[in-house]
mmCIF file of C-alpha atoms and ligand atoms in Angstrom:
data_model
loop_
_atom_site.group_PDB
_atom_site.id
_atom_site.type_symbol
_atom_site.label_atom_id
_atom_site.label_comp_id
_atom_site.label_asym_id
_atom_site.label_seq_id
_atom_site.Cartn_x
_atom_site.Cartn_y
_atom_site.Cartn_z
ATOM 1 C CA MET A 723 41.349 51.410 120.261
ATOM 2 C CA SER A 724 44.325 52.147 118.300
ATOM 3 C CA LYS A 725 44.728 52.609 114.362
ATOM 4 C CA PRO A 726 44.784 49.062 112.522
ATOM 5 C CA VAL A 727 48.141 47.555 111.656
ATOM 6 C CA VAL A 728 47.173 44.983 109.563
ATOM 7 C CA GLY A 729 45.012 44.910 106.962
ATOM 8 C CA ILE A 730 43.571 41.982 105.447
ATOM 9 C CA LEU A 731 42.132 42.108 101.746
ATOM 10 C CA MET A 732 40.053 39.342 100.090
ATOM 11 C CA GLY A 733 38.607 38.314 96.717
ATOM 12 C CA SER A 734 34.827 37.223 97.591
ATOM 13 C CA ASP A 735 32.691 37.877 100.352
ATOM 14 C CA SER A 736 32.747 33.706 100.473
ATOM 15 C CA ASP A 737 36.923 33.836 100.632
ATOM 16 C CA LEU A 738 35.315 35.221 104.201
ATOM 17 C CA PRO A 739 35.572 31.565 106.170
ATOM 18 C CA VAL A 740 39.047 30.677 105.304
ATOM 19 C CA MET A 741 40.187 34.284 105.793
ATOM 20 C CA GLN A 742 38.151 34.753 109.524
ATOM 21 C CA GLU A 743 41.240 32.682 110.729
ATOM 22 C CA ALA A 744 43.243 35.732 109.591
ATOM 23 C CA ALA A 745 41.715 37.451 112.035
ATOM 24 C CA ALA A 746 41.459 35.414 114.824
ATOM 25 C CA MET A 747 45.309 34.870 115.256
ATOM 26 C CA LEU A 748 45.545 38.473 115.234
ATOM 27 C CA GLN A 749 42.437 38.919 117.872
ATOM 28 C CA GLU A 750 44.348 36.696 120.004
ATOM 29 C CA PHE A 751 47.555 38.332 119.467
ATOM 30 C CA GLY A 752 45.979 41.851 120.645
ATOM 31 C CA ILE A 753 46.658 43.271 116.976
ATOM 32 C CA GLU A 754 44.239 46.038 115.775
ATOM 33 C CA TYR A 755 43.147 45.162 111.870
ATOM 34 C CA GLU A 756 40.861 45.800 109.320
ATOM 35 C CA MET A 757 39.343 43.929 106.973
ATOM 36 C CA THR A 758 38.093 43.890 103.304
ATOM 37 C CA ILE A 759 36.240 43.030 99.761
ATOM 38 C CA ALA A 760 38.447 44.316 96.907
ATOM 39 C CA SER A 761 39.328 41.371 94.040
ATOM 40 C CA ALA A 762 41.933 42.501 91.532
ATOM 41 C CA HIS A 763 39.558 41.544 88.640
ATOM 42 C CA ARG A 764 35.627 42.886 89.747
ATOM 43 C CA THR A 765 37.868 45.907 91.554
ATOM 44 C CA PRO A 766 40.895 47.145 89.997
ATOM 45 C CA LYS A 767 40.631 50.258 90.730
ATOM 46 C CA LYS A 768 39.836 49.597 94.483
ATOM 47 C CA VAL A 769 43.179 47.254 95.243
ATOM 48 C CA LEU A 770 45.455 49.349 93.556
ATOM 49 C CA GLU A 771 43.706 52.532 95.967
ATOM 50 C CA TYR A 772 44.571 49.690 98.686
ATOM 51 C CA GLY A 773 47.752 49.628 97.919
ATOM 52 C CA GLN A 774 49.227 53.636 96.689
ATOM 53 C CA THR A 775 47.684 53.939 100.721
ATOM 54 C CA ALA A 776 47.935 51.883 103.274
ATOM 55 C CA ASP A 777 51.101 53.406 104.685
ATOM 56 C CA LYS A 778 50.172 56.547 105.106
ATOM 57 C CA ARG A 779 47.674 55.078 106.901
ATOM 58 C CA GLY A 780 48.997 53.045 109.823
ATOM 59 C CA ILE A 781 49.521 49.430 108.497
ATOM 60 C CA LYS A 782 52.179 47.780 108.464
ATOM 61 C CA VAL A 783 51.500 44.143 106.569
ATOM 62 C CA ILE A 784 48.975 43.539 104.337
ATOM 63 C CA ILE A 785 47.105 39.696 104.129
ATOM 64 C CA ALA A 786 45.951 39.018 100.506
ATOM 65 C CA GLY A 787 43.453 36.073 100.391
ATOM 66 C CA ALA A 788 42.092 34.924 96.773
ATOM 67 C CA GLY A 789 40.929 31.828 95.224
ATOM 68 C CA TRP A 790 40.418 30.554 91.341
ATOM 69 C CA ALA A 791 43.111 32.636 89.362
ATOM 70 C CA ALA A 792 43.698 34.542 92.331
ATOM 71 C CA HIS A 793 46.122 37.873 91.272
ATOM 72 C CA LEU A 794 45.043 39.834 94.674
ATOM 73 C CA ALA A 795 48.325 39.468 96.758
ATOM 74 C CA GLY A 796 50.407 40.226 93.573
ATOM 75 C CA VAL A 797 48.458 43.192 92.847
ATOM 76 C CA VAL A 798 47.937 44.661 95.521
ATOM 77 C CA ALA A 799 51.994 44.033 95.997
ATOM 78 C CA SER A 800 53.040 45.879 92.755
ATOM 79 C CA GLN A 801 51.474 49.016 94.706
ATOM 80 C CA THR A 802 53.767 48.692 97.696
ATOM 81 C CA THR A 803 56.317 48.062 99.250
ATOM 82 C CA LEU A 804 54.966 47.068 102.577
ATOM 83 C CA PRO A 805 55.510 43.214 103.250
ATOM 84 C CA VAL A 806 51.850 40.866 101.700
ATOM 85 C CA ILE A 807 50.925 37.979 102.894
ATOM 86 C CA GLY A 808 49.443 36.306 100.017
ATOM 87 C CA VAL A 809 46.498 33.643 101.133
ATOM 88 C CA PRO A 810 45.618 31.301 97.974
ATOM 89 C CA ILE A 811 42.199 29.649 98.841
ATOM 90 C CA ASP A 812 40.806 26.594 97.648
ATOM 91 C CA SER A 813 37.665 27.669 96.004
ATOM 92 C CA SER A 814 37.866 26.503 92.459
ATOM 93 C CA PRO A 815 37.107 23.509 90.358
ATOM 94 C CA LEU A 816 41.281 22.660 90.629
ATOM 95 C CA LYS A 817 40.779 22.805 94.713
ATOM 96 C CA GLY A 818 42.581 25.643 95.083
ATOM 97 C CA LEU A 819 46.831 24.841 92.556
ATOM 98 C CA ASP A 820 45.610 27.303 90.212
ATOM 99 C CA ALA A 821 45.434 30.955 93.396
ATOM 100 C CA LEU A 822 48.333 28.856 94.649
ATOM 101 C CA LEU A 823 50.440 29.554 91.402
ATOM 102 C CA ALA A 824 49.457 32.764 90.538
ATOM 103 C CA THR A 825 49.645 33.432 94.348
ATOM 104 C CA VAL A 826 53.377 32.114 94.285
ATOM 105 C CA GLN A 827 54.981 32.689 91.443
ATOM 106 C CA MET A 828 55.760 36.402 91.630
ATOM 107 C CA PRO A 829 58.231 37.374 88.880
ATOM 108 C CA GLY A 830 61.686 38.776 90.347
ATOM 109 C CA GLY A 831 61.051 42.371 91.902
ATOM 110 C CA VAL A 832 57.612 41.722 94.102
ATOM 111 C CA PRO A 833 57.730 39.490 96.521
ATOM 112 C CA VAL A 834 54.226 37.952 97.846
ATOM 113 C CA ALA A 835 55.396 35.557 101.043
ATOM 114 C CA THR A 836 52.897 32.934 99.914
ATOM 115 C CA MET A 837 51.294 30.707 102.656
ATOM 116 C CA ALA A 838 49.683 27.416 103.008
ATOM 117 C CA LEU A 839 46.103 27.150 100.961
ATOM 118 C CA GLY A 840 43.046 27.562 102.614
ATOM 119 C CA LYS A 841 42.252 28.150 106.456
ATOM 120 C CA VAL A 842 45.971 26.667 107.659
ATOM 121 C CA GLY A 843 47.403 29.465 105.090
ATOM 122 C CA ALA A 844 45.518 32.269 106.272
ATOM 123 C CA LYS A 845 45.714 31.271 110.631
ATOM 124 C CA ASN A 846 49.555 31.273 109.378
ATOM 125 C CA ALA A 847 48.969 34.502 107.662
ATOM 126 C CA GLY A 848 48.152 35.992 111.286
ATOM 127 C CA ILE A 849 50.971 34.024 113.396
ATOM 128 C CA PHE A 850 53.074 35.213 110.290
ATOM 129 C CA ALA A 851 51.709 39.464 110.676
ATOM 130 C CA ALA A 852 52.324 39.002 114.282
ATOM 131 C CA GLN A 853 55.709 37.690 113.440
ATOM 132 C CA ILE A 854 56.310 40.785 110.952
ATOM 133 C CA ILE A 855 55.184 43.325 114.116
ATOM 134 C CA ALA A 856 57.201 41.340 116.451
ATOM 135 C CA SER A 857 60.631 42.806 114.574
ATOM 136 C CA SER A 858 59.923 46.601 115.941
ATOM 137 C CA ASP A 859 56.769 45.293 119.427
ATOM 138 C CA VAL A 860 57.987 43.320 122.008
ATOM 139 C CA LYS A 861 55.117 42.624 123.631
ATOM 140 C CA ILE A 862 54.000 40.668 120.561
ATOM 141 C CA ALA A 863 57.582 38.878 120.268
ATOM 142 C CA ASN A 864 56.327 38.061 124.009
ATOM 143 C CA ARG A 865 53.018 36.774 122.890
ATOM 144 C CA LEU A 866 54.146 34.553 120.661
ATOM 145 C CA LYS A 867 56.761 33.010 122.915
ATOM 146 C CA VAL A 868 54.109 32.538 125.076
ATOM 147 C CA GLN A 869 52.328 30.609 121.923
ATOM 148 C CA ARG A 870 54.882 28.862 121.343
ATOM 149 C CA VAL A 871 54.956 27.301 124.928
ATOM 150 C CA GLU A 872 51.031 26.315 124.855
ATOM 151 C CA MET A 873 51.548 24.647 121.761
ATOM 152 C CA GLU A 874 54.124 22.885 123.014
ATOM 153 C CA ARG A 875 52.254 21.717 126.303
ATOM 154 C CA GLU A 876 48.956 21.032 124.088
ATOM 155 C CA VAL A 877 51.093 18.107 121.667
ATOM 156 C CA GLU A 878 51.646 16.560 124.791
ATOM 157 C CA GLU A 879 49.140 16.119 126.503
ATOM 158 C CA LYS A 880 47.475 15.008 123.372
ATOM 159 C CA ALA A 881 50.756 12.607 123.398
ATOM 160 C CA LYS A 882 50.080 10.935 126.129
ATOM 161 C CA ARG A 883 45.782 10.992 126.077
ATOM 162 C CA LEU A 884 46.838 9.014 122.779
ATOM 163 C CA ALA A 885 49.614 7.272 125.461
ATOM 164 C CA VAL A 886 46.474 6.088 128.101
ATOM 165 C CA MET A 887 44.175 5.259 124.873
ATOM 166 C CA SER A 888 46.802 2.795 123.750
ATOM 167 C CA ALA A 889 47.803 1.108 126.219
ATOM 168 C CA VAL A 890 51.322 1.059 124.332
ATOM 169 C CA PRO A 891 53.995 3.237 126.778
ATOM 170 C CA ALA A 892 54.805 6.776 125.280
ATOM 171 C CA VAL A 893 58.678 5.597 124.950
ATOM 172 C CA SER A 894 58.528 1.548 123.928
ATOM 173 C CA GLU A 895 61.637 -1.109 125.202
ATOM 174 C CA PRO A 896 64.311 -1.301 122.475
ATOM 175 C CA ILE A 897 64.328 -4.229 121.089
ATOM 176 C CA THR A 898 67.384 -6.642 121.495
ATOM 177 C CA VAL A 899 68.613 -9.243 118.941
ATOM 178 C CA GLU A 900 67.137 -12.065 122.282
ATOM 179 C CA ALA A 901 63.909 -11.088 122.680
ATOM 180 C CA ALA A 902 63.944 -10.503 118.233
ATOM 181 C CA VAL A 903 65.212 -13.875 117.884
ATOM 182 C CA PRO A 904 64.528 -16.917 120.235
ATOM 183 C CA ALA A 905 67.941 -18.539 120.575
ATOM 184 C CA LYS A 906 68.805 -22.170 118.868
ATOM 185 C CA LYS A 907 67.095 -25.447 121.078
ATOM 186 C CA LYS A 908 70.912 -27.078 121.926
ATOM 187 C CA SER A 909 70.835 -30.786 119.672
ATOM 188 C CA ARG A 910 70.211 -34.334 121.142
ATOM 189 C CA ARG A 911 74.162 -35.342 121.267
ATOM 190 C CA ARG A 912 74.976 -31.378 122.982
ATOM 191 C CA ARG A 913 72.427 -31.628 125.936
ATOM 192 C CA TRP A 914 73.521 -35.429 126.990
ATOM 193 C CA LYS A 915 77.421 -34.579 126.707
ATOM 194 C CA LYS A 916 76.197 -31.797 129.131
ATOM 195 C CA LYS A 917 74.065 -33.708 131.597
ATOM 196 C CA THR A 918 76.288 -37.774 131.448
ATOM 197 C CA GLY A 919 79.679 -35.194 130.408
ATOM 198 C CA SER A 920 80.066 -38.729 127.860
ATOM 199 C CA THR A 921 79.423 -38.739 124.333
ATOM 200 C CA PRO A 922 75.935 -40.353 123.377
ATOM 201 C CA PRO A 923 75.567 -43.643 122.146
ATOM 202 C CA ALA A 924 74.765 -43.482 119.017
ATOM 203 C CA GLN A 925 71.081 -43.902 117.564
ATOM 204 C CA GLY A 926 70.487 -47.144 115.690
ATOM 205 C CA PRO A 927 68.119 -47.506 113.855
ATOM 206 C CA VAL A 928 64.993 -49.177 115.611
ATOM 207 C CA ALA A 929 64.660 -53.157 115.936
HETATM 208 C C1 RP5 B 782 37.907 35.174 93.636
HETATM 209 O O1 RP5 B 782 37.268 33.869 92.823
HETATM 210 C C2 RP5 B 782 37.309 35.313 95.444
HETATM 211 O O2 RP5 B 782 38.801 35.303 95.688
HETATM 212 C C3 RP5 B 782 36.480 33.922 94.948
HETATM 213 O O3 RP5 B 782 37.697 33.382 95.997
HETATM 214 C C4 RP5 B 782 36.233 34.105 94.202
HETATM 215 C C5 RP5 B 782 34.951 33.625 93.840
HETATM 216 O O4 RP5 B 782 34.605 34.830 94.095
HETATM 217 P P1 RP5 B 782 33.086 34.208 94.455
HETATM 218 O O5 RP5 B 782 32.318 33.566 93.043
HETATM 219 O O6 RP5 B 782 31.949 33.466 95.360
HETATM 220 O O7 RP5 B 782 32.861 36.129 94.685
HETATM 221 O O8 RP5 B 782 38.201 36.636 93.180
#
């Protein structure tokens, strides 16, 4: 087993079900990672030390996920020049809006690459970390390309299944003017003239 190149931090063990999505993506790409709990508010010394020592330990990217007043990603980013990916977690009564703003709204000078809220954000954090590593690792770059092709194939298969289920052609016929607006019925006079070649007699009152 080689040394971890991605560090996954989370503010609490209650964040684990979300942050596991990032770990799952890294596993899929064959990227070594380490994972620990460190809170910007409850264990600030640990967060500072983690940020200060990460690059010396061979870490290339840090993923930090936290909920509520989520300062974790920003605080760890303040201690390192490694890229930090933030995952706001929807664990609060505000459904993560607080964590999103706290993570994304970094003042100029110390960026945090903030992902979407919750599990999707954690999944994307794993992919994004792989993309950063891929800039100097051709094997990971190729795995990312394969993943895109597989994703495309999956969507196409779903589209085909949907077409079969709903019995509607995948690409519907273009609507023509003739199909949309039925032709006007010809008047009695025009029908008579076409049939006989003469002008029809005027219709008088019925006796
Ligand atoms: C944050 O507070 C953590 O990231 C977690 O999302 C939230 C709640 O933590 P617990 O009270 O569940 O430990 O720091």
